[in-house]
Coordinates of C-alpha atoms in Angstrom, one line a residue:
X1 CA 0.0 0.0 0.0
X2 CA 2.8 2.4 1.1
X3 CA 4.6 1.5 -2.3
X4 CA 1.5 2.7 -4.6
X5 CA 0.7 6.0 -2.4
X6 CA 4.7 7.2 -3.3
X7 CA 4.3 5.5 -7.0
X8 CA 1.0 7.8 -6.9
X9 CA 3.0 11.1 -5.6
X10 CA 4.6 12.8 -8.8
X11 CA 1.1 12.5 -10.7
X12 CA -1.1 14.0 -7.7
X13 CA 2.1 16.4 -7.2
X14 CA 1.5 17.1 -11.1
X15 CA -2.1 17.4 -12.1
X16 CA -3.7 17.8 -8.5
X17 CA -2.5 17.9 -5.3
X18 CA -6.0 17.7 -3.9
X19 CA -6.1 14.0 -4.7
X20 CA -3.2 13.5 -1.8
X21 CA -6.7 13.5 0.7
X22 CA -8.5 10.5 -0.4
X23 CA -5.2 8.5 -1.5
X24 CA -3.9 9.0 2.0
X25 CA -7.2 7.9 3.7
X26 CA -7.1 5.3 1.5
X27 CA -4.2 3.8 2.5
X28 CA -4.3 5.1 6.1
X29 CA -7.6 2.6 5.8
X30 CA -6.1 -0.6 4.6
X31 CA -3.4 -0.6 7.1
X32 CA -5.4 -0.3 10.1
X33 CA -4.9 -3.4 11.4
X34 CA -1.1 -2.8 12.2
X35 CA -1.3 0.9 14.1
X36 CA 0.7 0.3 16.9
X37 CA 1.0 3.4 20.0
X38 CA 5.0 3.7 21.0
X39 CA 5.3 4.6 24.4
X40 CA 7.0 8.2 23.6
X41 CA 4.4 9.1 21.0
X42 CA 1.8 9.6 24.1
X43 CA 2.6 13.1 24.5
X44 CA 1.9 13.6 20.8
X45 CA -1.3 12.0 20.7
X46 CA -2.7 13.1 23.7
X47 CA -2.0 16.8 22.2
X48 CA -4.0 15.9 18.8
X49 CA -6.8 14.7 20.6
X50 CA -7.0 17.5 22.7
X51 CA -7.2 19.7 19.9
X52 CA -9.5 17.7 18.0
X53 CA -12.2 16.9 21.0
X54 CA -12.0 20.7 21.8
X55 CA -12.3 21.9 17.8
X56 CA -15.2 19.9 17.5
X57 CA -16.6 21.7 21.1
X58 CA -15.8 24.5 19.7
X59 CA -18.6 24.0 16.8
X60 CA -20.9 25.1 19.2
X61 CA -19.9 28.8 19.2
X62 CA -18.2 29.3 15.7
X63 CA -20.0 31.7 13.8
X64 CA -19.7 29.4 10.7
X65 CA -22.3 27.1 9.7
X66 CA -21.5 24.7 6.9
X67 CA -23.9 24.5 4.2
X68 CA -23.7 20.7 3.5
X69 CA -21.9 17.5 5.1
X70 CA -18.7 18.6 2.9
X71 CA -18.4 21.3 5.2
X72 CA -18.3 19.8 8.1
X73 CA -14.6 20.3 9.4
X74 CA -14.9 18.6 12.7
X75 CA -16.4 15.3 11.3
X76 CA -13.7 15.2 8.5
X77 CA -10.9 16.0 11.6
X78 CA -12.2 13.0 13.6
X79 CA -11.8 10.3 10.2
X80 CA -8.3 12.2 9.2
X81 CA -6.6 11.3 12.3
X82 CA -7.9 8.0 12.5
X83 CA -6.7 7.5 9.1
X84 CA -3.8 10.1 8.2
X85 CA -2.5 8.7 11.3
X86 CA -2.9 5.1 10.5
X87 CA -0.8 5.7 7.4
X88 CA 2.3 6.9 8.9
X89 CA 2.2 4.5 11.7
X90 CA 2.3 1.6 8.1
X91 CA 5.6 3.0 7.7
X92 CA 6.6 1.8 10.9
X93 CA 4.8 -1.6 10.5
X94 CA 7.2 -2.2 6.9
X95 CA 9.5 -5.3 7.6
X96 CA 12.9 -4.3 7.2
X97 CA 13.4 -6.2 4.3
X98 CA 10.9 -4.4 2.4
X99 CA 13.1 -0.8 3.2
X100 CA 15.1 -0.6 0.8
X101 CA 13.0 -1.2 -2.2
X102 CA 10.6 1.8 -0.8
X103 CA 13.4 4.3 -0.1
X104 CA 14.7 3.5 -3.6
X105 CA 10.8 4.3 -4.5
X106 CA 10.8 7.2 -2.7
X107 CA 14.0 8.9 -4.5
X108 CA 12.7 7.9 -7.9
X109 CA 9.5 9.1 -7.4
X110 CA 10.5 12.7 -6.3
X111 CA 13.1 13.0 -8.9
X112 CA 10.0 12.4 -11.7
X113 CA 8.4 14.9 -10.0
X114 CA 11.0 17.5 -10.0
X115 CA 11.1 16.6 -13.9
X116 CA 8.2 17.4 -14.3
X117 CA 7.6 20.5 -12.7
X118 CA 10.5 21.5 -14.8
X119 CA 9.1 20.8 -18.1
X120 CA 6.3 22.5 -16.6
X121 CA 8.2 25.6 -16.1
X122 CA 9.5 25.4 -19.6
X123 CA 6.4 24.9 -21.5
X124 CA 3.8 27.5 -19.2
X125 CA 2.4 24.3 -17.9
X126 CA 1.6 23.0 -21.4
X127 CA 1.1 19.3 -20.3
X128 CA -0.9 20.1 -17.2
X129 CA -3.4 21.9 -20.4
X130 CA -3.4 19.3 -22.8
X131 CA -4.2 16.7 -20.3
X132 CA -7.1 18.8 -19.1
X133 CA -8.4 19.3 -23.1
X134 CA -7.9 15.4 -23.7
X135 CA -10.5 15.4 -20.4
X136 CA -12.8 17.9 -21.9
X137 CA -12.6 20.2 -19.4
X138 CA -11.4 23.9 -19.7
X139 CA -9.0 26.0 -17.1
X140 CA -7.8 29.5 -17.3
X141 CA -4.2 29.8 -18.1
X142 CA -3.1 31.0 -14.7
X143 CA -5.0 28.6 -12.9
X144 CA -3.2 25.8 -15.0
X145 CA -0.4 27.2 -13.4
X146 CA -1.6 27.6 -9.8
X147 CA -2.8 23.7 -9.4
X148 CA 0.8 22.7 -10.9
X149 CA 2.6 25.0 -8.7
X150 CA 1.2 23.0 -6.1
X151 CA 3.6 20.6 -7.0
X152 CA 6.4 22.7 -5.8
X153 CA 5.4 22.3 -2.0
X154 CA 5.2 18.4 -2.6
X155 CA 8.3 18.3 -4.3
X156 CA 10.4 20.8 -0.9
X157 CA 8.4 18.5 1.5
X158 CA 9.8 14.8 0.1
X159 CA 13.4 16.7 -1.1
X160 CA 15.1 15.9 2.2
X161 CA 13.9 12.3 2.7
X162 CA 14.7 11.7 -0.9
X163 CA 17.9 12.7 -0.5
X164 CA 18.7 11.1 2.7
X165 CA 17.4 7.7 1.0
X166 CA 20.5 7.5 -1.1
X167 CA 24.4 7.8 -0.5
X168 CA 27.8 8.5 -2.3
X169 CA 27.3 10.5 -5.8
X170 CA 24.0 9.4 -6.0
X171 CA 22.9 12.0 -3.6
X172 CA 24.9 14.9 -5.1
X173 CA 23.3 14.6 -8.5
X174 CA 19.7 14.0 -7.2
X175 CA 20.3 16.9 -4.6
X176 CA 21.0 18.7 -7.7
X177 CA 17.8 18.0 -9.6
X178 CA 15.5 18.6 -6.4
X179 CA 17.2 21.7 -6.1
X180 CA 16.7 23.0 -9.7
X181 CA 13.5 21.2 -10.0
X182 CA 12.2 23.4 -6.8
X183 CA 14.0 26.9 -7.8
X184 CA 13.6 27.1 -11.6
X185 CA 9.9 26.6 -11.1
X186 CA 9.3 28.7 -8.5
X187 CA 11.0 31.4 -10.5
X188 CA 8.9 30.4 -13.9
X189 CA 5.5 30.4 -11.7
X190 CA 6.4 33.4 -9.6
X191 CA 6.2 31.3 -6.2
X192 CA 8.2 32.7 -3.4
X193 CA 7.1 30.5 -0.4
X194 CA 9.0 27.7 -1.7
X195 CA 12.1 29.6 -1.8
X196 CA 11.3 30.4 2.3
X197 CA 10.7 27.2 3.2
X198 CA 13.9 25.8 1.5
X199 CA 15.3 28.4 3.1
X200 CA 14.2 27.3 6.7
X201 CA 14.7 23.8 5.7
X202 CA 18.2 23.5 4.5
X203 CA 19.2 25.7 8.0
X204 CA 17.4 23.1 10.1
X205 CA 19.3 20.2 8.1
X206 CA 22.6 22.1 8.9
X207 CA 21.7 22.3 12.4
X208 CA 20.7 18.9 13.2
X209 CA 24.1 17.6 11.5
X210 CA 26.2 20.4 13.2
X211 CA 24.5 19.3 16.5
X212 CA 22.6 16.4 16.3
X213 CA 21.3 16.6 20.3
X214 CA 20.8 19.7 21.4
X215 CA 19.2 21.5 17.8
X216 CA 16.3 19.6 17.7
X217 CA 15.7 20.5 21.0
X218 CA 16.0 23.9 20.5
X219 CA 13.8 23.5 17.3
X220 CA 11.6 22.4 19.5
X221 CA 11.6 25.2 21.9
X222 CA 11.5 27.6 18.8
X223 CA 8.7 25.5 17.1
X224 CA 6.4 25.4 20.7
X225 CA 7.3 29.5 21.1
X226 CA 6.2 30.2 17.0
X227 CA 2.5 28.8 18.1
X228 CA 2.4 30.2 22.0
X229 CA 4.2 33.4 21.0
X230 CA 2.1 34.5 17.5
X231 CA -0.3 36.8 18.5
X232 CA 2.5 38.8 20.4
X233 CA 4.8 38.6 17.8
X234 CA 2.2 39.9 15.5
X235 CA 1.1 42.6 17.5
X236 CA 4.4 43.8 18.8
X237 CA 5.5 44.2 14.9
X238 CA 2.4 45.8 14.3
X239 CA 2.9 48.5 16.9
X240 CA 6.6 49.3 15.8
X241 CA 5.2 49.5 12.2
X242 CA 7.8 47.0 10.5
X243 CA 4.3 46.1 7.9
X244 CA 3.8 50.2 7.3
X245 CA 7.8 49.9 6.6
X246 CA 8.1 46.9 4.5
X247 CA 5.1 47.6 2.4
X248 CA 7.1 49.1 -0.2
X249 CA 9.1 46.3 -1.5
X250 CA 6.2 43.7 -0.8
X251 CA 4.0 42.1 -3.7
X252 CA -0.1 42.4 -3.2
X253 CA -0.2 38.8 -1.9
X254 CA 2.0 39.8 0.9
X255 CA 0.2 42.5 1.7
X256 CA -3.1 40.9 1.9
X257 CA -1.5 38.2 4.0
X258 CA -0.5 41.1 6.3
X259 CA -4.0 42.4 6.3
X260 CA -4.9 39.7 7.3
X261 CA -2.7 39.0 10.2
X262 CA -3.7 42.4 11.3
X263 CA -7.4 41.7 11.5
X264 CA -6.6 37.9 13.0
X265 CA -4.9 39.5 16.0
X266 CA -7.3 42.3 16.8
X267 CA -10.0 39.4 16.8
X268 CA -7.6 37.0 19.2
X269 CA -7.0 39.5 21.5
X270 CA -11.0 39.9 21.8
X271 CA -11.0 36.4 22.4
X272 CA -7.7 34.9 23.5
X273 CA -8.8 32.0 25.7
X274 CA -11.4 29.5 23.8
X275 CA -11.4 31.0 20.7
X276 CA -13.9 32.3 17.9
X277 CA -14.6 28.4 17.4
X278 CA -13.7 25.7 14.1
X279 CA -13.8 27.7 11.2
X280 CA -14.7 31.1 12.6
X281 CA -12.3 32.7 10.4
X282 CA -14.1 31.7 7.6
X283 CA -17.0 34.5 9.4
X284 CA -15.0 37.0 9.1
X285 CA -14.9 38.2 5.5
X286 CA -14.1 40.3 3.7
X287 CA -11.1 41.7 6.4
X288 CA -9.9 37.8 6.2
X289 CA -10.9 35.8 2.8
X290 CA -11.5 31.9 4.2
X291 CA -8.4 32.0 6.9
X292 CA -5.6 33.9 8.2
X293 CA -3.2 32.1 5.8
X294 CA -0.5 31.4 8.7
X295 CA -1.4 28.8 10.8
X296 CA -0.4 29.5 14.6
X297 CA -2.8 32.8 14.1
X298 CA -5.6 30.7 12.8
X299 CA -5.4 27.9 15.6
X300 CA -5.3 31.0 18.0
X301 CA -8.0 32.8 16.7
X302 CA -10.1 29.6 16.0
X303 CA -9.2 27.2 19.4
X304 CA -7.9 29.9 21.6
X305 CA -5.1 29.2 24.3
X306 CA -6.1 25.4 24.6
X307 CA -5.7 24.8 20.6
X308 CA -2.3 26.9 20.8
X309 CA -0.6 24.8 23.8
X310 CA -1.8 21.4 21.7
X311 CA -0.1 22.7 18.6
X312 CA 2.6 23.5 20.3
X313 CA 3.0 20.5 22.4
X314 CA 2.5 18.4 18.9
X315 CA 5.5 20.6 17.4
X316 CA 7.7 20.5 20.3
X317 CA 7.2 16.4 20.4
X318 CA 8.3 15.7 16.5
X319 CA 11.4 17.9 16.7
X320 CA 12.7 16.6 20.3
X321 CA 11.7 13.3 19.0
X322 CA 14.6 13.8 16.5
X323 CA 17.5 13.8 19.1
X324 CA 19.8 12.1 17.9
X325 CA 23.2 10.9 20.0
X326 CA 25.5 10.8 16.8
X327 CA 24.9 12.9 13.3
X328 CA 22.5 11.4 10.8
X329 CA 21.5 12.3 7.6
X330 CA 18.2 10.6 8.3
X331 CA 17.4 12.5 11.1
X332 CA 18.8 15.9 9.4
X333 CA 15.8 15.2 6.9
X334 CA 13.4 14.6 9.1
X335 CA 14.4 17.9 10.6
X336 CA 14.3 19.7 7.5
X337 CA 10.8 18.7 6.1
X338 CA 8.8 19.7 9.6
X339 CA 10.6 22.5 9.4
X340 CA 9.5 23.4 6.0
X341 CA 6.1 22.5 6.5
X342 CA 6.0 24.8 9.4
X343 CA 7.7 27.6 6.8
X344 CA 4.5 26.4 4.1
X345 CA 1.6 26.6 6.8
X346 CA 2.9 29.9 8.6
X347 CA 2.6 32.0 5.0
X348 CA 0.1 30.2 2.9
X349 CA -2.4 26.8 3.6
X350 CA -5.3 26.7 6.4
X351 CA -4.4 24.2 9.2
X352 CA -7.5 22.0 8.6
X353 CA -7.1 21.5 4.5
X354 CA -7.6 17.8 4.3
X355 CA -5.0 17.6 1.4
X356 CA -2.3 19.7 3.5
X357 CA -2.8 17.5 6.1
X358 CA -2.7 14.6 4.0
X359 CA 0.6 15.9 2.4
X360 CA 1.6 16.1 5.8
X361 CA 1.2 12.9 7.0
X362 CA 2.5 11.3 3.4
X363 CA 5.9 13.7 4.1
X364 CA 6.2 12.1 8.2
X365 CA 5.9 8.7 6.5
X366 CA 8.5 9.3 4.2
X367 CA 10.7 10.5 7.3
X368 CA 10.2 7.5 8.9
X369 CA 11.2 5.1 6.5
X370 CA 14.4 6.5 5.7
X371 CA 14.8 7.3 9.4
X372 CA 14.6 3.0 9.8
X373 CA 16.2 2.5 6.0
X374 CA 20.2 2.7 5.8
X375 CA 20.7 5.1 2.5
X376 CA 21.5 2.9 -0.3
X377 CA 24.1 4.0 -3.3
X378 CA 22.8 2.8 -6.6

């Protein structure tokens, strides 16, 4: 099952990212029967169903009523950690003979997608369109682009895991083709939170191998403090005017995203300790358009102080669960894709988007293979 969800990766990375959602259920649902709970991921699960048994209290005062079952956030939250979760604890169930095949998987399949993405790049998404005319359906040039950009936050998530799954030249020349495959595009599609969350990655990486027990504890501490610390953060820069003074050399989508930071703290601070409720922000149009696009102000301003300590409990547990005694690639890569998922969610996706979460839990299983596969030089 693992083996056709990362065979699956570079086509959903291609023509739609969305589909990560049911393939990960999917999988997370056939392999059931071997979830196992480690003793040290207690803390970790006891966080996630905090959060989820008080978002789905929360219903009760959000402002947002769904329209339909579809909309129902809580419901889907209850199924996605039963089954997201099931499908990363598969990659622990793997037998150890089966590792090295998957890891091998694993690093082909990312290096198709940065291929992709750069033929992409070259041809103004020109595949992406045909494929869509052979369907009979019809897209607007830039939103051809915008579903295959999509790709770009697949392809900086698996990058690190791909590249700690091989050894020897092998890595060098594949490190080389992730790199241009996530650059080149971002610079074709005019996608900058890629180049920020490479940015945060590659520093974690260098951490972790620099020192390999004390960074990710203080990752941890840093990750724990971005969730706890947000609305302070926010407001303090706010009240020394560092938006009014960057403004100039910012693009429109930053400055919306700052707008709507602005307007997510004023409402937290009216309501810092249970929240506006599960998908309140979604309420508060048109001063926030469907969330705050940064995720430790959304938890805050939807969950309150109880959702923010579970976040950053959850946070604190996956990097301090990366301690290592001696340096390892494996766990360097680990490292580096939560920290570029916490660079993604803190500029751009809403926490509860079932195929962010998905590509979330599809980017921890990755981690974990390679963290129990020896690299392999072929």
């Amino acid at each position: 099952m693992i083996a056709g969800l990362l065979v699956l990766t570079p086509l959903l990375g291609w023509v739609g990212a969305l589909g990560f959602a049911p393939a990960v259920a999917l999988a997370g649902l056939l392999t059931l029967p071997s979830v196992r709970v480690r003793s040290e991921d207690r803390a970790l699960l006891l966080a996630l169903f905090t959060a989820l048994v008080w978002a789905c209290a929360s219903i009760f005062w959000s402002p947002w009523r769904a329209a339909d079952l579809e909309g129902q956030t809580g419901l889907k939250l209850v199924f996605m950690l039963a089954l997201y979760g099931s499908a990363v604890s598969a990659a622990r169930a793997v037998p150890e003979v089966r590792l090295p095949g998957l890891v091998k998987l694993l690093a082909g399949m990312t290096a198709l997608l940065a291929v992709l993405l750069l033929a992409e790049a070259a041809t103004g998404a020109a595949a992406y369109k045909v494929l869509l005319t052979t369907l009979g359906e019809t897209v607007r040039p830039d939103f051809a682009i915008k579903n295959v950009a999509q790709g770009l936050y697949v392809l900086t998530l698996l990058a690190p895991p791909a590249l700690a799954a091989v050894s020897g030249r092998v890595r060098w020349g594949l490190a080389l083709l992730l790199g241009v495959g996530i650059v080149v595009p971002a610079l074709a599609f005019g996608y900058d939170a890629p180049f920020l969350a490479l940015a945060c990655a590659v520093l974690a990486a260098g951490m972790v191998l620099a020192f390999p027990v004390r960074a990710p504890r203080i990752l941890a501490g840093l990750g724990a403090a971005a969730f706890l610390l947000a609305p302070a953060i926010a407001k303090g820069a706010f009240i020394l005017g560092l938006d009014a003074r960057l403004a100039p050399y910012l693009s429109e989508s930053w400055l919306q995203r700052l707008g709507y930071w602005r307007k997510a703290v004023d409402w937290i601070l009216a309501r810092p300790l249970p929240g506006w409720g599960l998908d309140a922000s979604r309420a508060f149009g048109p001063g926030i358009q469907l969330h705050p696009h940064d995720a430790a102000l959304q938890v805050w301003m939807e969950l309150g102080l109880i959702g923010a300590v579970a976040a950053a409990i959850v946070w604190a547990s996956i990097f301090s669960g990366l301690s290592r005694p001696r340096r390892t690639p494996a766990a360097a890569a680990a490292t580096a894709t939560a920290a570029a998922y916490l660079a993604f969610g803190a500029v751009s996706f809403g926490v509860w988007q079932e195929w962010w979460l998905a590509l979330g839990s599809l980017s921890a299983l990755a981690c974990i293979l390679v963290l129990r596969a020896r690299p392999i030089d072929v």
